[in-house]
Amino acid sequence: MNSHLFTFTNYKTERNSNFYNLYNKVDKTCINLMGKNKLNTKFYTNIVYPIFFLVLTPILFLNLIKNRNVKNYIVLFPGILEIIFLKIFQPLFKYKITYDTFTSFHLTLVNDRKLIKENSIFAKIIKLLDRLFFTLPDKLIFETNEMKNYLEKFLNKKKDISLILTSYRELPPNLKYFERSKSKKIIVTFWGSFERMHGLDTIIDSAIELGIDYQFNLIGSGSYFNHIENRVKQENINNVLLPGYISKDIKVKENLYTYISNSDICLGAFSDSKKNNLVIPGKVVEAFLLGKPVITVRTDYIKNNCLESVFSVEPENSKELSRAIKLLAKDNQLKKSVVENSKKYFESHHTKEYFKKELLEFFSEN
């Protein structure tokens, strides 16, 4: 690679691992000082990350000297201290800084998670942080064009040099597909973090409407899990299974890939949140990879990029979701068409080869 990866947050997240796995050991300076979920591991985010980064500063400076011929440094989200550190020493070493703007701090903390009140002093500080990390790097990488357009409008700023780079997914080597259960029920599967933006209440409402002929597997954990678990118990919903977090480790027989491969239909996200409109959920890409039909909300991203690759529905509409599940379950030709289109879209936008090629071309031209 014609660049150097420089990150101290967490390179094991779905997005960040895309970059990490491309680079040889000599071409990356990476330490995990944050948890994969930054908001659920606040001790690491607020204490461990800044303290250890400060302790490591002299070593990092020596590392800059060692890599003085590097022309491009890539910093991964959130990368707050990495950007500041590299910016301080940029005049001395004459490198360019590229930042993967995976999302917006304001969009996540204020609009999506609602951890900070809109128009509060803290919300204004967060927006200032977004503006700072839009401005400081020389180049920006965005996962989607929709995210880029949103940030440029929100911050009223433009970036001269940027790249749209969708994330990729790969199947682990030696993955074995286990025989699915002999149940005659239609198996519908959701996996991911249990957050409000995923529209899990809509899925629960749909499960109630469809009844016992349909088995819903809702896999994952998160801040919204207790709410969903309470609904299932209090409303005595017998066709919803909540196994919690399930690993992708293929050494475990019942890993996440087993659940996905044994599904008839996979689910994306169903809320109308701003963030949901700007991204393609990782679970949708993983369903594409495994050749499974996906039902998800008709977001701006879906409409602009891959409308024929999914069965799209209106947001937060359980009745429409139920109709879509019934239709896909019965119409094999429709299911086949959706899967074929999703395979084409995946191969042109979500492979490791595509990701690497786009990144190499970006740095060779800029």
Short mmCIF file of C-alpha atoms in Angstrom, two decimals:
data_model
loop_
_atom_site.label_atom_id
_atom_site.label_comp_id
_atom_site.label_asym_id
_atom_site.label_seq_id
_atom_site.Cartn_x
_atom_site.Cartn_y
_atom_site.Cartn_z
CA MET A 1 0.00 0.00 0.00
CA ASN A 2 1.25 3.52 -0.81
CA SER A 3 0.21 4.86 2.61
CA HIS A 4 0.55 4.15 6.34
CA LEU A 5 -2.31 3.24 8.68
CA PHE A 6 -2.24 5.16 11.97
CA THR A 7 -4.97 4.33 14.48
CA PHE A 8 -5.30 3.90 18.25
CA THR A 9 -9.05 3.55 18.66
CA ASN A 10 -10.17 0.06 17.58
CA TYR A 11 -9.15 -1.63 14.35
CA LYS A 12 -11.46 -4.62 14.94
CA THR A 13 -14.74 -2.86 14.16
CA GLU A 14 -16.43 -3.91 10.92
CA ARG A 15 -15.41 -0.72 9.14
CA ASN A 16 -11.92 -0.26 10.58
CA SER A 17 -10.94 -3.89 10.04
CA ASN A 18 -11.49 -3.33 6.31
CA PHE A 19 -8.46 -1.03 6.33
CA TYR A 20 -6.42 -2.95 8.90
CA ASN A 21 -6.57 -6.24 6.97
CA LEU A 22 -5.15 -4.60 3.83
CA TYR A 23 -1.92 -3.35 5.36
CA ASN A 24 1.29 -5.25 6.04
CA LYS A 25 2.70 -5.02 9.55
CA VAL A 26 5.42 -2.59 8.47
CA ASP A 27 2.81 -0.24 6.98
CA LYS A 28 0.63 0.25 10.05
CA THR A 29 0.93 1.70 13.53
CA CYS A 30 -2.11 0.38 15.37
CA ILE A 31 -3.08 -0.24 18.99
CA ASN A 32 -6.57 -0.86 20.37
CA LEU A 33 -7.18 1.72 23.10
CA MET A 34 -10.99 1.67 22.74
CA GLY A 35 -13.67 -1.01 22.77
CA LYS A 36 -15.49 -1.96 19.56
CA ASN A 37 -18.58 -0.14 20.83
CA LYS A 38 -17.23 3.22 22.01
CA LEU A 39 -20.44 4.25 23.77
CA ASN A 40 -20.73 1.00 25.74
CA THR A 41 -17.08 1.07 26.87
CA LYS A 42 -16.88 4.62 28.19
CA PHE A 43 -13.97 3.85 30.55
CA TYR A 44 -11.73 2.94 27.62
CA THR A 45 -13.05 5.78 25.45
CA ASN A 46 -12.74 8.54 28.06
CA ILE A 47 -9.86 7.35 30.26
CA VAL A 48 -7.65 4.65 28.71
CA TYR A 49 -7.49 6.16 25.21
CA PRO A 50 -6.31 9.70 26.15
CA ILE A 51 -3.96 8.62 28.96
CA PHE A 52 -2.19 5.88 27.03
CA PHE A 53 -2.01 8.01 23.90
CA LEU A 54 -0.26 10.72 25.91
CA VAL A 55 2.17 8.14 27.36
CA LEU A 56 2.90 6.82 23.88
CA THR A 57 3.55 10.25 22.34
CA PRO A 58 7.40 10.12 22.52
CA ILE A 59 7.39 6.66 20.91
CA LEU A 60 4.99 7.84 18.22
CA PHE A 61 7.26 10.76 17.41
CA LEU A 62 10.19 8.35 16.99
CA ASN A 63 7.93 6.30 14.76
CA LEU A 64 7.34 9.36 12.56
CA ILE A 65 11.10 9.74 12.22
CA LYS A 66 11.44 6.07 11.32
CA ASN A 67 8.70 6.43 8.68
CA ARG A 68 9.81 9.86 7.47
CA ASN A 69 9.37 8.81 3.82
CA VAL A 70 5.67 8.11 4.27
CA LYS A 71 3.60 10.47 2.11
CA ASN A 72 0.11 9.56 3.31
CA TYR A 73 -1.20 8.65 6.77
CA ILE A 74 -4.69 7.19 7.14
CA VAL A 75 -6.54 7.78 10.42
CA LEU A 76 -9.65 5.75 11.22
CA PHE A 77 -12.81 6.94 12.97
CA PRO A 78 -13.06 8.37 15.59
CA GLY A 79 -9.30 9.11 15.63
CA ILE A 80 -9.51 12.40 17.53
CA LEU A 81 -6.05 12.38 19.12
CA GLU A 82 -4.40 10.78 16.09
CA ILE A 83 -5.50 13.66 13.85
CA ILE A 84 -4.27 16.29 16.32
CA PHE A 85 -0.93 14.51 16.80
CA LEU A 86 -0.30 14.18 13.06
CA LYS A 87 -1.38 17.76 12.41
CA ILE A 88 1.13 19.10 14.96
CA PHE A 89 4.08 17.38 13.28
CA GLN A 90 2.88 17.71 9.68
CA PRO A 91 5.04 20.80 8.89
CA LEU A 92 8.13 18.87 9.96
CA PHE A 93 7.53 15.66 7.99
CA LYS A 94 5.50 16.98 5.01
CA TYR A 95 2.99 14.11 4.82
CA LYS A 96 -0.71 14.23 3.93
CA ILE A 97 -3.42 13.22 6.39
CA THR A 98 -6.42 11.19 5.23
CA TYR A 99 -9.35 10.63 7.59
CA ASP A 100 -12.02 7.96 7.22
CA THR A 101 -15.13 9.97 8.10
CA PHE A 102 -17.22 6.91 8.88
CA THR A 103 -19.97 9.01 10.45
CA SER A 104 -20.61 12.32 12.20
CA PHE A 105 -20.20 12.79 15.95
CA HIS A 106 -23.28 15.04 16.02
CA LEU A 107 -25.32 12.61 13.93
CA THR A 108 -24.47 9.74 16.28
CA LEU A 109 -24.67 11.39 19.69
CA VAL A 110 -27.40 14.00 19.13
CA ASN A 111 -29.62 12.82 16.29
CA ASP A 112 -29.32 9.03 16.42
CA ARG A 113 -28.62 7.98 20.02
CA LYS A 114 -30.14 11.15 21.52
CA LEU A 115 -27.53 11.19 24.28
CA ILE A 116 -27.18 14.96 23.93
CA LYS A 117 -30.07 17.41 23.53
CA GLU A 118 -30.42 19.25 20.22
CA ASN A 119 -29.41 22.95 20.42
CA SER A 120 -27.71 22.46 23.79
CA ILE A 121 -24.23 23.83 24.44
CA PHE A 122 -22.87 20.27 24.25
CA ALA A 123 -24.54 19.74 20.87
CA LYS A 124 -22.83 22.88 19.58
CA ILE A 125 -19.48 21.63 20.87
CA ILE A 126 -20.04 18.29 19.11
CA LYS A 127 -20.84 20.11 15.87
CA LEU A 128 -17.64 22.11 16.27
CA LEU A 129 -15.79 18.81 16.66
CA ASP A 130 -17.32 17.57 13.39
CA ARG A 131 -16.27 20.77 11.68
CA LEU A 132 -12.73 20.46 13.06
CA PHE A 133 -12.27 16.91 11.81
CA PHE A 134 -13.75 17.77 8.46
CA THR A 135 -11.24 20.62 8.09
CA LEU A 136 -7.96 19.36 9.62
CA PRO A 137 -7.26 16.38 7.32
CA ASP A 138 -6.02 16.99 3.78
CA LYS A 139 -8.27 14.27 2.36
CA LEU A 140 -11.45 12.55 3.50
CA ILE A 141 -12.90 9.11 2.89
CA PHE A 142 -16.67 8.59 3.19
CA GLU A 143 -18.47 5.26 3.21
CA THR A 144 -21.36 6.60 1.11
CA ASN A 145 -22.07 9.57 -1.10
CA GLU A 146 -25.17 10.22 1.00
CA MET A 147 -23.03 10.65 4.13
CA LYS A 148 -20.71 13.00 2.26
CA ASN A 149 -23.61 15.15 1.01
CA TYR A 150 -25.15 15.27 4.47
CA LEU A 151 -21.94 16.41 6.16
CA GLU A 152 -21.16 19.02 3.53
CA LYS A 153 -24.64 20.50 3.93
CA PHE A 154 -24.68 20.19 7.74
CA LEU A 155 -21.27 21.83 8.15
CA ASN A 156 -21.62 24.16 5.15
CA LYS A 157 -18.18 23.05 3.99
CA LYS A 158 -16.69 21.27 0.97
CA LYS A 159 -13.63 19.04 0.69
CA ASP A 160 -11.57 19.27 -2.48
CA ILE A 161 -10.12 15.77 -2.25
CA SER A 162 -12.32 12.90 -1.11
CA LEU A 163 -13.20 9.29 -1.86
CA ILE A 164 -16.41 7.28 -1.56
CA LEU A 165 -15.43 3.82 -0.32
CA THR A 166 -18.11 1.31 0.66
CA SER A 167 -17.16 -1.36 3.19
CA TYR A 168 -16.45 -4.94 2.18
CA ARG A 169 -17.31 -8.30 3.72
CA GLU A 170 -15.58 -11.68 3.38
CA LEU A 171 -16.53 -15.18 4.40
CA PRO A 172 -14.03 -16.84 6.74
CA PRO A 173 -11.96 -19.63 5.15
CA ASN A 174 -13.13 -23.20 5.81
CA LEU A 175 -16.64 -22.06 6.66
CA LYS A 176 -18.97 -25.07 6.89
CA TYR A 177 -22.69 -24.79 6.30
CA PHE A 178 -24.68 -26.93 8.70
CA GLU A 179 -27.95 -28.53 7.68
CA ARG A 180 -30.89 -26.36 8.59
CA SER A 181 -33.56 -27.51 10.99
CA LYS A 182 -36.45 -29.52 9.57
CA SER A 183 -38.99 -26.97 10.81
CA LYS A 184 -41.62 -26.06 8.24
CA LYS A 185 -41.78 -22.52 9.58
CA ILE A 186 -40.46 -19.60 7.54
CA ILE A 187 -37.31 -18.44 9.34
CA VAL A 188 -36.79 -14.67 9.42
CA THR A 189 -33.52 -13.39 10.88
CA PHE A 190 -32.22 -10.04 12.12
CA TRP A 191 -28.74 -9.60 13.58
CA GLY A 192 -26.83 -6.60 14.83
CA SER A 193 -26.84 -4.11 17.68
CA PHE A 194 -30.16 -3.55 19.43
CA GLU A 195 -30.59 0.19 18.89
CA ARG A 196 -33.68 2.30 18.27
CA MET A 197 -32.53 3.19 14.73
CA HIS A 198 -32.92 -0.43 13.61
CA GLY A 199 -36.70 -0.34 14.02
CA LEU A 200 -36.90 -3.45 16.20
CA ASP A 201 -40.40 -2.61 17.44
CA THR A 202 -41.59 -2.74 13.83
CA ILE A 203 -40.11 -6.25 13.53
CA ILE A 204 -41.81 -7.35 16.77
CA ASP A 205 -45.16 -5.97 15.58
CA SER A 206 -44.73 -7.87 12.31
CA ALA A 207 -43.95 -11.10 14.17
CA ILE A 208 -47.22 -10.71 16.10
CA GLU A 209 -49.18 -10.12 12.89
CA LEU A 210 -47.68 -13.12 11.06
CA GLY A 211 -48.10 -15.64 13.87
CA ILE A 212 -46.64 -19.07 14.53
CA ASP A 213 -46.00 -20.05 10.90
CA TYR A 214 -43.05 -17.65 10.98
CA GLN A 215 -40.04 -17.94 13.32
CA PHE A 216 -38.20 -14.66 14.02
CA ASN A 217 -34.59 -14.88 15.22
CA LEU A 218 -33.46 -11.50 16.58
CA ILE A 219 -29.74 -11.84 17.28
CA GLY A 220 -27.58 -9.33 19.12
CA SER A 221 -27.36 -7.09 22.15
CA GLY A 222 -27.35 -3.39 22.93
CA SER A 223 -29.14 -0.57 24.70
CA TYR A 224 -32.56 -1.56 23.29
CA PHE A 225 -32.34 -5.27 24.12
CA ASN A 226 -34.13 -5.07 27.48
CA HIS A 227 -37.04 -3.19 25.92
CA ILE A 228 -37.47 -5.84 23.22
CA GLU A 229 -37.05 -8.71 25.70
CA ASN A 230 -39.70 -7.18 27.97
CA ARG A 231 -42.11 -6.86 25.05
CA VAL A 232 -41.63 -10.50 24.08
CA LYS A 233 -42.27 -11.66 27.66
CA GLN A 234 -45.11 -9.31 28.56
CA GLU A 235 -46.97 -9.79 25.27
CA ASN A 236 -46.32 -13.55 25.28
CA ILE A 237 -44.86 -13.53 21.76
CA ASN A 238 -44.04 -17.18 21.05
CA ASN A 239 -42.50 -16.89 17.59
CA VAL A 240 -39.60 -14.58 18.52
CA LEU A 241 -36.27 -16.02 19.64
CA LEU A 242 -33.75 -13.74 21.41
CA PRO A 243 -30.48 -15.70 21.66
CA GLY A 244 -28.42 -12.59 22.45
CA TYR A 245 -25.00 -11.98 20.95
CA ILE A 246 -23.75 -14.81 18.72
CA SER A 247 -20.13 -14.95 17.60
CA LYS A 248 -18.92 -15.26 14.01
CA ASP A 249 -16.32 -17.76 15.24
CA ILE A 250 -16.69 -20.72 12.87
CA LYS A 251 -15.17 -23.08 15.47
CA VAL A 252 -18.47 -22.81 17.30
CA LYS A 253 -21.15 -24.92 15.62
CA GLU A 254 -23.99 -22.45 16.14
CA ASN A 255 -22.16 -19.34 14.95
CA LEU A 256 -23.78 -16.32 13.30
CA TYR A 257 -23.18 -17.70 9.81
CA THR A 258 -25.15 -20.82 10.76
CA TYR A 259 -28.17 -18.72 11.71
CA ILE A 260 -27.95 -16.62 8.55
CA SER A 261 -27.48 -19.58 6.20
CA ASN A 262 -30.46 -21.35 7.81
CA SER A 263 -32.72 -18.34 7.24
CA ASP A 264 -35.34 -17.96 4.53
CA ILE A 265 -35.43 -14.16 4.76
CA CYS A 266 -33.05 -11.64 6.33
CA LEU A 267 -33.97 -8.25 7.75
CA GLY A 268 -32.18 -4.91 7.58
CA ALA A 269 -33.23 -1.79 9.50
CA PHE A 270 -36.72 -0.25 9.60
CA SER A 271 -36.57 3.17 11.22
CA ASP A 272 -36.68 6.51 9.41
CA SER A 273 -33.73 8.00 11.31
CA LYS A 274 -31.44 10.40 9.51
CA LYS A 275 -28.41 8.14 9.94
CA ASN A 276 -30.25 5.10 8.61
CA ASN A 277 -30.95 7.00 5.38
CA LEU A 278 -27.25 7.69 4.81
CA VAL A 279 -25.74 4.21 5.13
CA ILE A 280 -26.14 0.62 4.03
CA PRO A 281 -26.37 -1.56 7.15
CA GLY A 282 -23.59 -4.12 7.48
CA LYS A 283 -26.17 -6.87 7.98
CA VAL A 284 -27.60 -6.12 4.52
CA VAL A 285 -24.15 -6.50 2.93
CA GLU A 286 -23.60 -9.76 4.84
CA ALA A 287 -26.92 -11.11 3.59
CA PHE A 288 -25.84 -10.22 0.03
CA LEU A 289 -22.60 -12.13 0.61
CA LEU A 290 -24.46 -15.23 1.82
CA GLY A 291 -27.00 -15.12 -1.00
CA LYS A 292 -30.01 -14.38 1.18
CA PRO A 293 -32.98 -12.15 0.23
CA VAL A 294 -33.19 -9.00 2.34
CA ILE A 295 -36.12 -6.83 3.35
CA THR A 296 -35.14 -3.38 4.54
CA VAL A 297 -36.46 0.16 4.67
CA ARG A 298 -36.49 2.27 1.50
CA THR A 299 -33.81 4.73 2.57
CA ASP A 300 -32.10 7.39 0.48
CA TYR A 301 -29.09 5.10 0.13
CA ILE A 302 -31.20 2.14 -1.01
CA LYS A 303 -33.15 4.26 -3.51
CA ASN A 304 -29.99 5.80 -4.95
CA ASN A 305 -27.86 2.67 -5.17
CA CYS A 306 -29.42 -0.77 -4.88
CA LEU A 307 -33.21 -0.63 -5.00
CA GLU A 308 -33.42 -3.79 -7.14
CA SER A 309 -31.11 -5.73 -4.81
CA VAL A 310 -33.49 -5.73 -1.82
CA PHE A 311 -37.21 -5.89 -1.12
CA SER A 312 -37.75 -2.39 0.22
CA VAL A 313 -40.58 -1.18 2.46
CA GLU A 314 -41.74 2.05 4.05
CA PRO A 315 -40.17 2.88 7.43
CA GLU A 316 -41.80 1.84 10.70
CA ASN A 317 -44.69 0.10 8.92
CA SER A 318 -45.18 -3.38 10.37
CA LYS A 319 -48.10 -4.23 8.10
CA GLU A 320 -46.06 -3.53 4.97
CA LEU A 321 -43.17 -5.54 6.41
CA SER A 322 -45.54 -8.46 7.08
CA ARG A 323 -46.84 -8.33 3.50
CA ALA A 324 -43.27 -8.27 2.17
CA ILE A 325 -42.29 -11.31 4.26
CA LYS A 326 -45.36 -13.23 3.09
CA LEU A 327 -44.72 -12.36 -0.55
CA LEU A 328 -41.04 -13.32 -0.48
CA ALA A 329 -41.84 -16.54 1.36
CA LYS A 330 -44.30 -17.61 -1.36
CA ASP A 331 -42.78 -16.18 -4.56
CA ASN A 332 -39.60 -18.12 -5.33
CA GLN A 333 -39.06 -16.30 -8.62
CA LEU A 334 -39.14 -12.92 -6.89
CA LYS A 335 -36.77 -14.22 -4.23
CA LYS A 336 -34.38 -15.49 -6.91
CA SER A 337 -34.44 -12.15 -8.74
CA VAL A 338 -33.66 -10.18 -5.57
CA VAL A 339 -30.76 -12.49 -4.69
CA GLU A 340 -29.28 -12.35 -8.21
CA ASN A 341 -29.38 -8.54 -8.22
CA SER A 342 -27.87 -8.37 -4.74
CA LYS A 343 -25.01 -10.64 -5.82
CA LYS A 344 -24.17 -8.33 -8.73
CA TYR A 345 -24.28 -5.27 -6.49
CA PHE A 346 -22.11 -6.94 -3.87
CA GLU A 347 -19.46 -7.95 -6.40
CA SER A 348 -19.23 -4.43 -7.82
CA HIS A 349 -19.23 -2.49 -4.51
CA HIS A 350 -18.43 -4.66 -1.48
CA THR A 351 -15.47 -6.94 -2.22
CA LYS A 352 -11.99 -6.65 -0.76
CA GLU A 353 -10.58 -6.37 -4.29
CA TYR A 354 -12.81 -3.39 -5.05
CA PHE A 355 -11.90 -1.69 -1.76
CA LYS A 356 -8.15 -2.13 -2.28
CA LYS A 357 -8.27 -1.01 -5.92
CA GLU A 358 -10.18 2.19 -5.08
CA LEU A 359 -7.83 3.02 -2.21
CA LEU A 360 -4.69 2.47 -4.27
CA GLU A 361 -6.00 4.61 -7.12
CA PHE A 362 -7.00 7.37 -4.72
CA PHE A 363 -3.49 7.68 -3.30
CA SER A 364 -1.77 7.33 -6.66
CA GLU A 365 -3.82 10.24 -8.05
CA ASN A 366 -3.71 12.45 -4.94
#
